[in-house]
Amino acid sequence: MIIAVVNGKGGVGKSTVSALLASTLHRAEHSVGVVDRDPQQSLAMWVESHEEPGFELAREGQKYDHVIIDTPPRIEAEELKDSVRRADLVLVVLTSSPLDAQATIAAAPSIRKSMKRSARACCLFTQVSKRSVLDRSLPKIAKLTGFPKLKSTLGLRTCYRTFFIEGWKALTPAAREELYKLSLECLRK
């Protein structure tokens, strides 16, 4: 399965989601390659410098159970459109921020236009705090984007940032559970 992790703006957690999802799928004994199409190349730099990320940068001609594509933060970028065209699942990552929702709503027609017919797209909300008024409006925000909301969300957790320093051991049991649920939900889509 090819999963494109997208949004038309930066700062929503695309690279973090890409790394966490790849690591989780690898821990579930799937072979995973990642493609970093973000001009910052932060995911690629991390994979190359980290001793054991549990997955690798996708290599031409290599077969993987899953390929995860981290996309650039510009909806008009050809790399993003091409990634969406290749994807079986388009994971539209956003927070409950009204600015993220606005950017996603604006980007939705372009994402839909680039998708192949057999592909599916859905919203993944990150940095979720169950106590926030904004976070209680996630279903409404997803409806405005036109993409269904995944049941899974990723909480506002420091350990997701620490993952890039300490790897899997930085993740709390609750964070690991979120990630396993997300992975299973993605594979069922």
Short mmCIF file of C-alpha atoms in Angstrom, two decimals, residues 5-175:
data_model
loop_
_atom_site.label_atom_id
_atom_site.label_comp_id
_atom_site.label_asym_id
_atom_site.label_seq_id
_atom_site.Cartn_x
_atom_site.Cartn_y
_atom_site.Cartn_z
CA VAL A 5 0.73 12.04 3.98
CA VAL A 6 -0.51 15.44 2.81
CA ASN A 7 -1.72 18.93 3.64
CA GLY A 8 -1.32 22.22 1.83
CA LYS A 9 0.47 23.86 4.73
CA GLY A 10 3.36 23.14 7.04
CA GLY A 11 3.38 22.53 10.77
CA VAL A 12 0.52 20.03 10.91
CA GLY A 13 2.76 17.04 11.60
CA LYS A 14 3.17 15.35 8.19
CA SER A 15 6.81 14.34 8.73
CA THR A 16 6.11 13.21 12.29
CA VAL A 17 3.10 11.14 11.18
CA SER A 18 5.14 9.64 8.32
CA ALA A 19 7.96 8.57 10.67
CA LEU A 20 5.65 7.26 13.40
CA LEU A 21 3.45 5.34 10.96
CA ALA A 22 6.49 3.82 9.21
CA SER A 23 8.02 2.79 12.53
CA THR A 24 4.75 1.29 13.78
CA LEU A 25 4.21 -0.72 10.59
CA HIS A 26 7.81 -1.94 10.76
CA ARG A 27 7.25 -3.07 14.37
CA ALA A 28 4.24 -5.03 13.10
CA GLU A 29 6.70 -6.85 10.80
CA HIS A 30 5.86 -5.05 7.56
CA SER A 31 8.62 -3.89 5.24
CA VAL A 32 8.40 -0.11 4.91
CA GLY A 33 10.10 2.40 2.66
CA VAL A 34 9.66 6.13 3.06
CA VAL A 35 9.90 8.81 0.40
CA ASP A 36 10.65 12.34 1.60
CA ARG A 37 9.35 14.83 -0.98
CA ASP A 38 9.35 17.74 1.46
CA PRO A 39 12.04 20.26 0.40
CA GLN A 40 13.31 20.45 4.00
CA GLN A 41 14.19 16.73 3.81
CA SER A 42 13.93 16.46 7.61
CA LEU A 43 12.58 12.90 7.50
CA ALA A 44 15.33 11.75 5.10
CA MET A 45 18.02 13.37 7.23
CA TRP A 46 16.62 11.70 10.34
CA VAL A 47 16.46 8.25 8.70
CA GLU A 48 20.03 8.57 7.42
CA SER A 49 21.44 9.78 10.74
CA HIS A 50 19.47 7.57 13.14
CA GLU A 51 20.99 4.22 14.01
CA GLU A 52 17.83 2.14 13.76
CA PRO A 53 14.66 3.88 12.62
CA GLY A 54 13.06 0.53 11.74
CA PHE A 55 12.45 1.49 8.12
CA GLU A 56 14.46 2.88 5.25
CA LEU A 57 14.38 5.47 2.53
CA ALA A 58 12.61 3.75 -0.36
CA ARG A 59 15.01 2.53 -3.03
CA GLU A 60 14.17 2.25 -6.71
CA GLY A 61 13.33 -1.35 -7.62
CA GLN A 62 13.00 -2.47 -3.98
CA LYS A 63 9.69 -4.10 -3.01
CA TYR A 64 7.98 -2.99 0.22
CA ASP A 65 4.74 -3.97 1.90
CA HIS A 66 4.12 -0.23 2.37
CA VAL A 67 5.58 3.00 1.05
CA ILE A 68 4.89 6.19 2.97
CA ILE A 69 5.34 9.49 1.16
CA ASP A 70 5.97 12.66 3.17
CA THR A 71 4.82 15.50 0.92
CA PRO A 72 5.73 19.18 0.62
CA PRO A 73 3.61 21.84 2.36
CA ARG A 74 2.37 23.45 -0.87
CA ILE A 75 -0.76 22.15 -2.54
CA GLU A 76 0.38 23.46 -5.93
CA ALA A 77 3.68 21.53 -5.70
CA GLU A 78 3.99 18.94 -8.45
CA GLU A 79 5.65 16.57 -5.94
CA LEU A 80 2.51 16.65 -3.81
CA LYS A 81 0.18 16.08 -6.77
CA ASP A 82 2.35 13.22 -8.05
CA SER A 83 2.43 11.64 -4.59
CA VAL A 84 -1.36 11.80 -4.36
CA ARG A 85 -1.67 10.25 -7.86
CA ARG A 86 0.45 7.29 -6.75
CA ALA A 87 -1.28 6.74 -3.40
CA ASP A 88 -3.74 4.06 -2.44
CA LEU A 89 -4.51 6.03 0.73
CA VAL A 90 -4.24 9.80 1.07
CA LEU A 91 -3.86 10.72 4.72
CA VAL A 92 -4.86 14.38 5.05
CA VAL A 93 -3.15 15.48 8.26
CA LEU A 94 -4.41 18.49 10.18
CA THR A 95 -4.92 19.88 13.66
CA SER A 96 -8.10 21.43 15.02
CA SER A 97 -6.72 24.88 14.25
CA PRO A 98 -9.12 26.96 12.16
CA LEU A 99 -6.14 27.91 9.97
CA ASP A 100 -5.38 24.23 9.27
CA ALA A 101 -9.04 23.57 8.51
CA GLN A 102 -9.20 26.57 6.18
CA ALA A 103 -6.07 25.46 4.31
CA THR A 104 -7.36 21.88 4.05
CA ILE A 105 -10.76 22.98 2.76
CA ALA A 106 -9.01 25.09 0.12
CA ALA A 107 -6.70 22.20 -0.84
CA ALA A 108 -9.39 19.49 -0.93
CA PRO A 109 -10.45 19.98 -4.60
CA SER A 110 -6.85 19.76 -5.79
CA ILE A 111 -6.24 16.63 -3.69
CA ARG A 112 -9.41 14.99 -5.05
CA LYS A 113 -8.52 15.93 -8.62
CA SER A 114 -5.07 14.31 -8.30
CA MET A 115 -6.29 11.05 -6.75
CA LYS A 116 -6.62 7.87 -8.78
CA ARG A 117 -10.15 6.41 -8.79
CA SER A 118 -9.29 3.45 -6.57
CA ALA A 119 -7.64 5.61 -3.89
CA ARG A 120 -9.24 6.62 -0.62
CA ALA A 121 -8.65 9.78 1.39
CA CYS A 122 -9.37 10.60 5.01
CA CYS A 123 -8.54 13.16 7.69
CA LEU A 124 -6.11 12.36 10.47
CA PHE A 125 -6.18 14.87 13.29
CA THR A 126 -2.93 15.40 15.20
CA GLN A 127 -2.01 17.31 18.34
CA VAL A 128 -5.44 16.46 19.76
CA SER A 129 -6.31 17.41 23.34
CA LYS A 130 -9.54 15.76 24.45
CA ARG A 131 -10.31 18.69 26.76
CA SER A 132 -10.14 21.38 24.08
CA VAL A 133 -13.29 23.01 22.75
CA LEU A 134 -11.72 23.06 19.28
CA ASP A 135 -10.91 19.36 19.43
CA ARG A 136 -14.54 18.54 20.17
CA SER A 137 -15.36 19.97 16.74
CA LEU A 138 -13.19 17.50 14.76
CA PRO A 139 -16.12 15.71 13.05
CA LYS A 140 -17.49 19.07 11.90
CA ILE A 141 -14.08 20.16 10.58
CA ALA A 142 -13.65 16.86 8.71
CA LYS A 143 -17.10 17.25 7.17
CA LEU A 144 -16.15 20.71 5.88
CA THR A 145 -13.06 19.25 4.16
CA GLY A 146 -15.18 16.64 2.42
CA PHE A 147 -12.91 13.82 3.62
CA PRO A 148 -14.07 11.29 6.21
CA LYS A 149 -12.42 11.50 9.62
CA LEU A 150 -10.44 8.54 10.85
CA LYS A 151 -11.58 7.26 14.23
CA SER A 152 -7.92 7.35 15.26
CA THR A 153 -6.30 10.62 16.30
CA LEU A 154 -2.84 11.42 17.57
CA GLY A 155 -2.78 13.24 20.88
CA LEU A 156 -0.76 16.27 21.84
CA ARG A 157 2.18 14.30 23.28
CA THR A 158 5.75 15.37 23.92
CA CYS A 159 6.88 11.78 23.37
CA TYR A 160 6.07 12.08 19.65
CA ARG A 161 8.76 14.77 19.40
CA THR A 162 11.13 12.84 21.65
CA PHE A 163 10.75 9.86 19.28
CA PHE A 164 13.14 11.65 16.91
CA ILE A 165 15.83 11.59 19.62
CA GLU A 166 15.23 8.31 21.46
CA GLY A 167 13.27 6.23 18.96
CA TRP A 168 10.45 3.85 19.87
CA LYS A 169 11.45 3.66 23.54
CA ALA A 170 10.43 7.33 23.96
CA LEU A 171 6.79 6.47 23.30
CA THR A 172 4.42 5.98 26.21
CA PRO A 173 2.10 2.96 26.24
CA ALA A 174 -0.84 5.27 25.41
CA ALA A 175 1.07 6.74 22.44
#
